[in-house]
PDB file of C-alpha atoms in Angstrom:
ATOM      1  CA  UNK O   1      68.577 -51.384 -22.235  1.00  0.00           C
ATOM      2  CA  UNK O   2      65.081 -52.306 -22.449  1.00  0.00           C
ATOM      3  CA  UNK O   3      62.468 -49.905 -22.129  1.00  0.00           C
ATOM      4  CA  UNK O   4      60.042 -50.313 -19.305  1.00  0.00           C
ATOM      5  CA  UNK O   5      56.487 -50.295 -20.594  1.00  0.00           C
ATOM      6  CA  UNK O   6      54.126 -47.763 -18.666  1.00  0.00           C
ATOM      7  CA  UNK O   7      50.781 -49.190 -17.527  1.00  0.00           C
ATOM      8  CA  UNK O   8      48.474 -48.665 -19.838  1.00  0.00           C
ATOM      9  CA  UNK O   9      44.341 -47.043 -19.315  1.00  0.00           C
ATOM     10  CA  UNK O  10      41.795 -49.558 -19.748  1.00  0.00           C
ATOM     11  CA  UNK O  11      39.537 -49.013 -22.029  1.00  0.00           C
ATOM     12  CA  UNK O  12      35.614 -48.612 -21.488  1.00  0.00           C
ATOM     13  CA  UNK O  13      34.418 -51.871 -22.863  1.00  0.00           C
ATOM     14  CA  UNK O  14      37.249 -53.597 -20.677  1.00  0.00           C
ATOM     15  CA  UNK O  15      36.058 -51.300 -17.809  1.00  0.00           C
ATOM     16  CA  UNK O  16      32.246 -52.010 -18.203  1.00  0.00           C
ATOM     17  CA  UNK O  17      33.442 -55.810 -17.943  1.00  0.00           C
ATOM     18  CA  UNK O  18      34.774 -55.474 -14.656  1.00  0.00           C
ATOM     19  CA  UNK O  19      32.285 -53.590 -13.500  1.00  0.00           C
ATOM     20  CA  UNK O  20      30.068 -55.918 -10.818  1.00  0.00           C
ATOM     21  CA  UNK O  21      26.723 -53.868 -11.688  1.00  0.00           C
ATOM     22  CA  UNK O  22      26.387 -54.850 -14.776  1.00  0.00           C
ATOM     23  CA  UNK O  23      26.925 -58.792 -14.676  1.00  0.00           C
ATOM     24  CA  UNK O  24      25.470 -58.930 -11.155  1.00  0.00           C
ATOM     25  CA  UNK O  25      21.640 -58.600 -12.252  1.00  0.00           C
ATOM     26  CA  UNK O  26      22.080 -60.305 -15.416  1.00  0.00           C
ATOM     27  CA  UNK O  27      23.331 -63.631 -12.656  1.00  0.00           C
ATOM     28  CA  UNK O  28      20.397 -62.937 -10.480  1.00  0.00           C
ATOM     29  CA  UNK O  29      18.385 -62.964 -13.569  1.00  0.00           C
ATOM     30  CA  UNK O  30      20.011 -66.504 -14.745  1.00  0.00           C
ATOM     31  CA  UNK O  31      19.486 -68.220 -11.414  1.00  0.00           C
ATOM     32  CA  UNK O  32      16.201 -67.489 -10.542  1.00  0.00           C
ATOM     33  CA  UNK O  33      14.646 -67.664 -14.543  1.00  0.00           C
ATOM     34  CA  UNK O  34      13.818 -64.021 -14.882  1.00  0.00           C
ATOM     35  CA  UNK O  35      13.061 -62.915 -17.890  1.00  0.00           C
ATOM     36  CA  UNK O  36      13.345 -58.869 -19.500  1.00  0.00           C
ATOM     37  CA  UNK O  37       9.962 -57.264 -19.684  1.00  0.00           C
ATOM     38  CA  UNK O  38       9.318 -56.099 -22.973  1.00  0.00           C
ATOM     39  CA  UNK O  39       7.293 -52.851 -24.221  1.00  0.00           C
ATOM     40  CA  UNK O  40       3.834 -53.770 -24.979  1.00  0.00           C
ATOM     41  CA  UNK O  41       2.615 -52.296 -28.234  1.00  0.00           C
ATOM     42  CA  UNK O  42      -0.338 -49.419 -28.650  1.00  0.00           C
ATOM     43  CA  UNK O  43      -2.637 -52.519 -29.835  1.00  0.00           C
ATOM     44  CA  UNK O  44      -1.832 -55.172 -27.154  1.00  0.00           C
ATOM     45  CA  UNK O  45      -2.243 -52.306 -24.026  1.00  0.00           C
ATOM     46  CA  UNK O  46      -5.885 -51.596 -25.581  1.00  0.00           C
ATOM     47  CA  UNK O  47      -6.980 -55.296 -25.884  1.00  0.00           C
ATOM     48  CA  UNK O  48      -6.120 -55.860 -22.260  1.00  0.00           C
ATOM     49  CA  UNK O  49      -8.155 -53.023 -21.123  1.00  0.00           C
ATOM     50  CA  UNK O  50     -11.061 -54.327 -23.490  1.00  0.00           C
ATOM     51  CA  UNK O  51     -10.847 -57.815 -21.197  1.00  0.00           C
ATOM     52  CA  UNK O  52      -9.907 -55.929 -18.282  1.00  0.00           C
ATOM     53  CA  UNK O  53     -13.176 -54.077 -18.956  1.00  0.00           C
ATOM     54  CA  UNK O  54     -15.743 -57.148 -19.729  1.00  0.00           C
ATOM     55  CA  UNK O  55     -14.493 -58.699 -16.179  1.00  0.00           C
ATOM     56  CA  UNK O  56     -15.081 -55.760 -14.338  1.00  0.00           C
ATOM     57  CA  UNK O  57     -11.879 -55.359 -13.577  1.00  0.00           C
ATOM     58  CA  UNK O  58     -10.968 -52.037 -15.413  1.00  0.00           C
ATOM     59  CA  UNK O  59      -9.688 -49.147 -13.869  1.00  0.00           C
ATOM     60  CA  UNK O  60     -11.010 -46.402 -11.775  1.00  0.00           C
ATOM     61  CA  UNK O  61      -9.544 -43.810 -13.513  1.00  0.00           C
ATOM     62  CA  UNK O  62     -10.462 -44.853 -16.895  1.00  0.00           C
ATOM     63  CA  UNK O  63     -13.838 -44.740 -15.857  1.00  0.00           C
ATOM     64  CA  UNK O  64     -14.744 -41.377 -14.616  1.00  0.00           C
ATOM     65  CA  UNK O  65     -14.709 -38.667 -17.558  1.00  0.00           C
ATOM     66  CA  UNK O  66     -13.324 -35.401 -17.011  1.00  0.00           C
ATOM     67  CA  UNK O  67     -16.016 -32.788 -17.324  1.00  0.00           C
ATOM     68  CA  UNK O  68     -15.486 -29.589 -19.613  1.00  0.00           C
ATOM     69  CA  UNK O  69     -14.277 -26.523 -18.361  1.00  0.00           C
ATOM     70  CA  UNK O  70     -17.834 -23.743 -18.171  1.00  0.00           C
ATOM     71  CA  UNK O  71     -17.009 -20.762 -19.948  1.00  0.00           C
ATOM     72  CA  UNK O  72     -16.040 -17.431 -17.557  1.00  0.00           C
ATOM     73  CA  UNK O  73     -19.521 -15.690 -16.022  1.00  0.00           C
ATOM     74  CA  UNK O  74     -18.906 -11.836 -17.797  1.00  0.00           C
ATOM     75  CA  UNK O  75     -17.916  -9.095 -15.469  1.00  0.00           C
ATOM     76  CA  UNK O  76     -20.425  -6.552 -14.390  1.00  0.00           C
ATOM     77  CA  UNK O  77     -18.557  -4.031 -16.242  1.00  0.00           C
ATOM     78  CA  UNK O  78     -18.448  -6.132 -19.539  1.00  0.00           C
ATOM     79  CA  UNK O  79     -22.565  -5.573 -19.629  1.00  0.00           C
ATOM     80  CA  UNK O  80     -22.137  -1.763 -18.959  1.00  0.00           C
ATOM     81  CA  UNK O  81     -22.431   0.330 -23.105  1.00  0.00           C
ATOM     82  CA  UNK O  82     -19.043   1.984 -22.933  1.00  0.00           C
ATOM     83  CA  UNK O  83     -21.709   5.472 -22.830  1.00  0.00           C
ATOM     84  CA  UNK O  84     -22.547   4.956 -19.132  1.00  0.00           C
ATOM     85  CA  UNK O  85     -22.690   8.295 -17.498  1.00  0.00           C
ATOM     86  CA  UNK O  86     -20.310   7.734 -14.372  1.00  0.00           C
ATOM     87  CA  UNK O  87     -23.885   9.179 -12.427  1.00  0.00           C
ATOM     88  CA  UNK O  88     -25.382   5.571 -12.820  1.00  0.00           C
ATOM     89  CA  UNK O  89     -22.979   4.840 -10.162  1.00  0.00           C
ATOM     90  CA  UNK O  90     -24.423   7.077  -7.596  1.00  0.00           C
ATOM     91  CA  UNK O  91     -26.232   4.553  -5.419  1.00  0.00           C
ATOM     92  CA  UNK O  92     -23.119   3.069  -4.476  1.00  0.00           C
ATOM     93  CA  UNK O  93     -21.257   6.035  -3.122  1.00  0.00           C
ATOM     94  CA  UNK O  94     -22.083   6.497   1.112  1.00  0.00           C
ATOM     95  CA  UNK O  95     -24.582   8.227   2.178  1.00  0.00           C
ATOM     96  CA  UNK O  96     -23.186  11.908   3.839  1.00  0.00           C
ATOM     97  CA  UNK O  97     -23.721  11.752   7.467  1.00  0.00           C
ATOM     98  CA  UNK O  98     -22.665  14.988   8.531  1.00  0.00           C
ATOM     99  CA  UNK O  99     -20.132  18.380   7.867  1.00  0.00           C
ATOM    100  CA  UNK O 100     -17.507  17.509   9.735  1.00  0.00           C
ATOM    101  CA  UNK O 101     -15.101  14.672  11.459  1.00  0.00           C
ATOM    102  CA  UNK O 102     -13.455  15.022  15.090  1.00  0.00           C
ATOM    103  CA  UNK O 103     -10.080  12.729  15.705  1.00  0.00           C
ATOM    104  CA  UNK O 104      -7.088  12.353  18.070  1.00  0.00           C
ATOM    105  CA  UNK O 105      -4.825  10.710  19.180  1.00  0.00           C
ATOM    106  CA  UNK O 106      -4.092   8.551  22.060  1.00  0.00           C
ATOM    107  CA  UNK O 107      -2.022  10.153  24.877  1.00  0.00           C
ATOM    108  CA  UNK O 108       1.778   9.868  25.105  1.00  0.00           C
ATOM    109  CA  UNK O 109       4.400  11.187  26.138  1.00  0.00           C
ATOM    110  CA  UNK O 110       5.436  14.564  24.982  1.00  0.00           C
ATOM    111  CA  UNK O 111       5.440  18.861  26.248  1.00  0.00           C
ATOM    112  CA  UNK O 112       1.910  20.079  25.303  1.00  0.00           C
ATOM    113  CA  UNK O 113       3.943  22.854  24.107  1.00  0.00           C
ATOM    114  CA  UNK O 114       6.153  20.552  21.779  1.00  0.00           C
ATOM    115  CA  UNK O 115       2.885  19.235  20.801  1.00  0.00           C
ATOM    116  CA  UNK O 116       1.123  23.087  20.081  1.00  0.00           C
ATOM    117  CA  UNK O 117       3.856  23.677  17.857  1.00  0.00           C
ATOM    118  CA  UNK O 118       2.877  20.242  15.338  1.00  0.00           C
ATOM    119  CA  UNK O 119      -0.699  21.234  15.702  1.00  0.00           C
ATOM    120  CA  UNK O 120      -0.102  25.114  14.732  1.00  0.00           C
ATOM    121  CA  UNK O 121       1.343  23.545  11.611  1.00  0.00           C
ATOM    122  CA  UNK O 122      -0.855  21.886   9.781  1.00  0.00           C
ATOM    123  CA  UNK O 123      -3.945  24.003  10.949  1.00  0.00           C
ATOM    124  CA  UNK O 124      -5.783  25.529   8.365  1.00  0.00           C
ATOM    125  CA  UNK O 125      -4.124  23.558   5.456  1.00  0.00           C
ATOM    126  CA  UNK O 126      -5.484  21.027   3.749  1.00  0.00           C
ATOM    127  CA  UNK O 127      -5.559  17.182   4.730  1.00  0.00           C
ATOM    128  CA  UNK O 128      -2.853  15.985   2.258  1.00  0.00           C
ATOM    129  CA  UNK O 129      -0.329  19.304   2.055  1.00  0.00           C
ATOM    130  CA  UNK O 130      -0.484  17.987   6.106  1.00  0.00           C
ATOM    131  CA  UNK O 131       0.025  14.293   5.877  1.00  0.00           C
ATOM    132  CA  UNK O 132       3.353  15.882   3.129  1.00  0.00           C
ATOM    133  CA  UNK O 133       4.531  18.290   6.120  1.00  0.00           C
ATOM    134  CA  UNK O 134       4.289  15.524   8.725  1.00  0.00           C
ATOM    135  CA  UNK O 135       6.422  13.344   6.474  1.00  0.00           C
ATOM    136  CA  UNK O 136       9.162  15.468   5.976  1.00  0.00           C
ATOM    137  CA  UNK O 137       9.336  16.905   9.797  1.00  0.00           C
ATOM    138  CA  UNK O 138      12.253  16.375  11.674  1.00  0.00           C
ATOM    139  CA  UNK O 139      10.253  16.234  14.889  1.00  0.00           C
ATOM    140  CA  UNK O 140      10.105  12.754  16.581  1.00  0.00           C
ATOM    141  CA  UNK O 141       6.055  12.942  16.516  1.00  0.00           C
ATOM    142  CA  UNK O 142       5.265  13.649  12.997  1.00  0.00           C
ATOM    143  CA  UNK O 143       5.003   9.997  12.389  1.00  0.00           C
ATOM    144  CA  UNK O 144       2.640   9.544  14.834  1.00  0.00           C
ATOM    145  CA  UNK O 145       0.465  12.484  13.708  1.00  0.00           C
ATOM    146  CA  UNK O 146       1.031  11.449  10.400  1.00  0.00           C
ATOM    147  CA  UNK O 147      -0.219   8.451  10.635  1.00  0.00           C
ATOM    148  CA  UNK O 148      -3.134  10.017  12.416  1.00  0.00           C
ATOM    149  CA  UNK O 149      -3.637  12.803   9.541  1.00  0.00           C
ATOM    150  CA  UNK O 150      -4.099   9.184   7.413  1.00  0.00           C
ATOM    151  CA  UNK O 151      -6.661   7.397   9.649  1.00  0.00           C
ATOM    152  CA  UNK O 152      -9.048  10.957  10.077  1.00  0.00           C
ATOM    153  CA  UNK O 153      -9.297  11.371   6.502  1.00  0.00           C
ATOM    154  CA  UNK O 154      -9.840   7.622   5.593  1.00  0.00           C
ATOM    155  CA  UNK O 155     -12.711   8.092   8.669  1.00  0.00           C
ATOM    156  CA  UNK O 156     -14.030  10.859   7.399  1.00  0.00           C
ATOM    157  CA  UNK O 157     -14.395   8.981   3.688  1.00  0.00           C
ATOM    158  CA  UNK O 158     -15.742   6.359   4.429  1.00  0.00           C
ATOM    159  CA  UNK O 159     -18.043   6.864   7.361  1.00  0.00           C
ATOM    160  CA  UNK O 160     -19.164  10.424   7.131  1.00  0.00           C
ATOM    161  CA  UNK O 161     -19.059  10.179   3.172  1.00  0.00           C
ATOM    162  CA  UNK O 162     -17.198  13.497   2.324  1.00  0.00           C
ATOM    163  CA  UNK O 163     -14.864  14.174  -0.147  1.00  0.00           C
ATOM    164  CA  UNK O 164     -11.454  13.008   0.688  1.00  0.00           C
ATOM    165  CA  UNK O 165     -10.228  16.047  -2.606  1.00  0.00           C
ATOM    166  CA  UNK O 166     -11.927  18.561  -0.322  1.00  0.00           C
ATOM    167  CA  UNK O 167     -10.626  18.019   3.298  1.00  0.00           C
ATOM    168  CA  UNK O 168      -8.984  20.392   5.504  1.00  0.00           C
ATOM    169  CA  UNK O 169      -7.923  20.902   9.023  1.00  0.00           C
ATOM    170  CA  UNK O 170     -10.292  22.846   9.968  1.00  0.00           C
ATOM    171  CA  UNK O 171      -9.308  22.924  13.381  1.00  0.00           C
ATOM    172  CA  UNK O 172      -6.320  21.084  16.008  1.00  0.00           C
ATOM    173  CA  UNK O 173      -5.491  21.697  19.710  1.00  0.00           C
ATOM    174  CA  UNK O 174      -3.422  19.830  22.434  1.00  0.00           C
ATOM    175  CA  UNK O 175      -5.148  18.631  25.715  1.00  0.00           C
ATOM    176  CA  UNK O 176      -3.009  17.637  28.323  1.00  0.00           C
ATOM    177  CA  UNK O 177      -2.983  14.129  29.970  1.00  0.00           C
ATOM    178  CA  UNK O 178      -4.155  13.575  33.037  1.00  0.00           C
ATOM    179  CA  UNK O 179      -2.162  11.680  34.892  1.00  0.00           C
ATOM    180  CA  UNK O 180       1.450  13.012  34.513  1.00  0.00           C
ATOM    181  CA  UNK O 181       4.096  10.775  35.453  1.00  0.00           C
ATOM    182  CA  UNK O 182       6.116  11.788  38.704  1.00  0.00           C
ATOM    183  CA  UNK O 183       9.740  10.326  38.825  1.00  0.00           C
ATOM    184  CA  UNK O 184      12.301  11.037  41.563  1.00  0.00           C
ATOM    185  CA  UNK O 185      15.383  13.475  40.848  1.00  0.00           C
ATOM    186  CA  UNK O 186      18.302  12.799  43.423  1.00  0.00           C
ATOM    187  CA  UNK O 187      20.381  15.932  44.267  1.00  0.00           C
ATOM    188  CA  UNK O 188      22.935  16.649  45.610  1.00  0.00           C
ATOM    189  CA  UNK O 189      23.592  16.875  49.448  1.00  0.00           C
ATOM    190  CA  UNK O 190      20.679  14.694  50.782  1.00  0.00           C
ATOM    191  CA  UNK O 191      18.341  16.301  48.128  1.00  0.00           C
ATOM    192  CA  UNK O 192      15.900  15.291  46.115  1.00  0.00           C
ATOM    193  CA  UNK O 193      13.407  16.015  43.245  1.00  0.00           C
ATOM    194  CA  UNK O 194      10.092  15.398  41.664  1.00  0.00           C
ATOM    195  CA  UNK O 195      10.631  15.109  37.762  1.00  0.00           C
ATOM    196  CA  UNK O 196       7.600  14.884  35.976  1.00  0.00           C
ATOM    197  CA  UNK O 197       7.027  13.592  32.419  1.00  0.00           C
ATOM    198  CA  UNK O 198       4.394  15.166  30.880  1.00  0.00           C
ATOM    199  CA  UNK O 199       1.861  13.523  28.710  1.00  0.00           C
ATOM    200  CA  UNK O 200       0.215  14.678  25.767  1.00  0.00           C
ATOM    201  CA  UNK O 201      -2.901  14.339  22.471  1.00  0.00           C
ATOM    202  CA  UNK O 202      -3.545  16.015  19.435  1.00  0.00           C
ATOM    203  CA  UNK O 203      -7.069  16.707  18.119  1.00  0.00           C
ATOM    204  CA  UNK O 204      -8.149  17.823  15.298  1.00  0.00           C
ATOM    205  CA  UNK O 205     -11.705  18.492  12.826  1.00  0.00           C
ATOM    206  CA  UNK O 206     -11.956  18.184   9.366  1.00  0.00           C
ATOM    207  CA  UNK O 207     -14.479  20.170   7.449  1.00  0.00           C
ATOM    208  CA  UNK O 208     -14.841  20.716   3.221  1.00  0.00           C
ATOM    209  CA  UNK O 209     -13.154  23.559   2.520  1.00  0.00           C
ATOM    210  CA  UNK O 210     -10.660  25.138  -0.541  1.00  0.00           C
ATOM    211  CA  UNK O 211      -7.872  23.135  -2.229  1.00  0.00           C
ATOM    212  CA  UNK O 212      -4.371  24.770  -2.146  1.00  0.00           C
ATOM    213  CA  UNK O 213      -4.985  25.675  -5.954  1.00  0.00           C
ATOM    214  CA  UNK O 214      -8.220  27.374  -4.958  1.00  0.00           C
ATOM    215  CA  UNK O 215      -6.642  29.675  -2.182  1.00  0.00           C
ATOM    216  CA  UNK O 216      -4.002  30.552  -4.255  1.00  0.00           C
ATOM    217  CA  UNK O 217      -6.133  31.830  -6.681  1.00  0.00           C
ATOM    218  CA  UNK O 218      -8.153  33.422  -4.151  1.00  0.00           C
ATOM    219  CA  UNK O 219      -4.915  35.070  -2.677  1.00  0.00           C
ATOM    220  CA  UNK O 220      -3.946  36.453  -6.396  1.00  0.00           C
ATOM    221  CA  UNK O 221      -7.619  37.786  -7.107  1.00  0.00           C
ATOM    222  CA  UNK O 222      -7.412  39.107  -3.955  1.00  0.00           C
ATOM    223  CA  UNK O 223      -3.712  41.355  -4.416  1.00  0.00           C
ATOM    224  CA  UNK O 224      -4.622  41.817  -8.404  1.00  0.00           C
ATOM    225  CA  UNK O 225      -7.794  43.356  -6.909  1.00  0.00           C
ATOM    226  CA  UNK O 226      -5.845  46.240  -4.475  1.00  0.00           C
ATOM    227  CA  UNK O 227      -3.831  47.137  -7.641  1.00  0.00           C
ATOM    228  CA  UNK O 228      -5.760  50.429  -8.313  1.00  0.00           C
ATOM    229  CA  UNK O 229      -3.374  52.380 -10.909  1.00  0.00           C
ATOM    230  CA  UNK O 230      -0.624  50.990 -12.907  1.00  0.00           C
ATOM    231  CA  UNK O 231       2.450  53.434 -11.616  1.00  0.00           C
ATOM    232  CA  UNK O 232       2.922  56.480 -13.538  1.00  0.00           C
ATOM    233  CA  UNK O 233       0.905  55.589 -16.355  1.00  0.00           C
ATOM    234  CA  UNK O 234      -2.541  57.247 -17.273  1.00  0.00           C
ATOM    235  CA  UNK O 235      -5.490  55.415 -17.217  1.00  0.00           C
ATOM    236  CA  UNK O 236      -7.826  55.544 -19.723  1.00  0.00           C
ATOM    237  CA  UNK O 237     -10.553  57.348 -17.936  1.00  0.00           C
ATOM    238  CA  UNK O 238     -10.646  61.048 -18.411  1.00  0.00           C
ATOM    239  CA  UNK O 239      -9.357  63.151 -14.957  1.00  0.00           C
ATOM    240  CA  UNK O 240     -11.920  65.173 -13.736  1.00  0.00           C
ATOM    241  CA  UNK O 241     -11.289  67.887 -11.667  1.00  0.00           C
ATOM    242  CA  UNK O 242      -7.772  68.880 -12.388  1.00  0.00           C
ATOM    243  CA  UNK O 243      -5.944  70.844  -9.119  1.00  0.00           C
ATOM    244  CA  UNK O 244      -4.511  73.957 -10.120  1.00  0.00           C
ATOM    245  CA  UNK O 245      -0.983  72.904  -9.405  1.00  0.00           C
ATOM    246  CA  UNK O 246       1.275  69.441  -8.804  1.00  0.00           C
ATOM    247  CA  UNK O 247       0.369  67.256  -6.492  1.00  0.00           C
ATOM    248  CA  UNK O 248       3.240  67.211  -4.933  1.00  0.00           C
TER     249      UNK O 248
END
């Protein structure tokens, strides 16, 4: 029994000859007498450009000259001497317009009793420490108070010329809202009550005072000053007018 030959795969040359995209452009060029454009050399291109320039038909892009980039201007910091002291920039500092700055939140929905707890928490503390307290507080109004403290600190530095590193929350108080919202509260057996939604706002006054490190140093010095004797250890000074008996 003769073996049945399997169909063989056509080679790349046969496939390219059968592909219409290869021979259709050649047939079209032969029919219309089109010739393949040859790549011109650099000498021919330069000669063609020179002839077009003599006829006044040169391209506008070849006539425009490219301007060289100007060197960058030196920064004002580069012109300063290296040994310039910071006192020369004192004119840039904002003029001091007061010794305190008052700021407050808008009236928002909260009980004045709850808001007063936050006011007592930040009162007397440095501004950065008060902002840190509000950042980690679990109170619902802590985020609003934190943003208010940050805004008050920036305004005190920019508009009043105060030192932002020494600002302290000198005063804080709570004010009730003028118009508290009232709602009907239905009850049983045909009765109805009035439910009041309180409103309040927090006001603060920022002043320059001691920083947290200075407060700790003052408290430590006060405690050390109260220590008169080192327990049962004798002092260097002599004992004057000693008693006849023990003091206990």
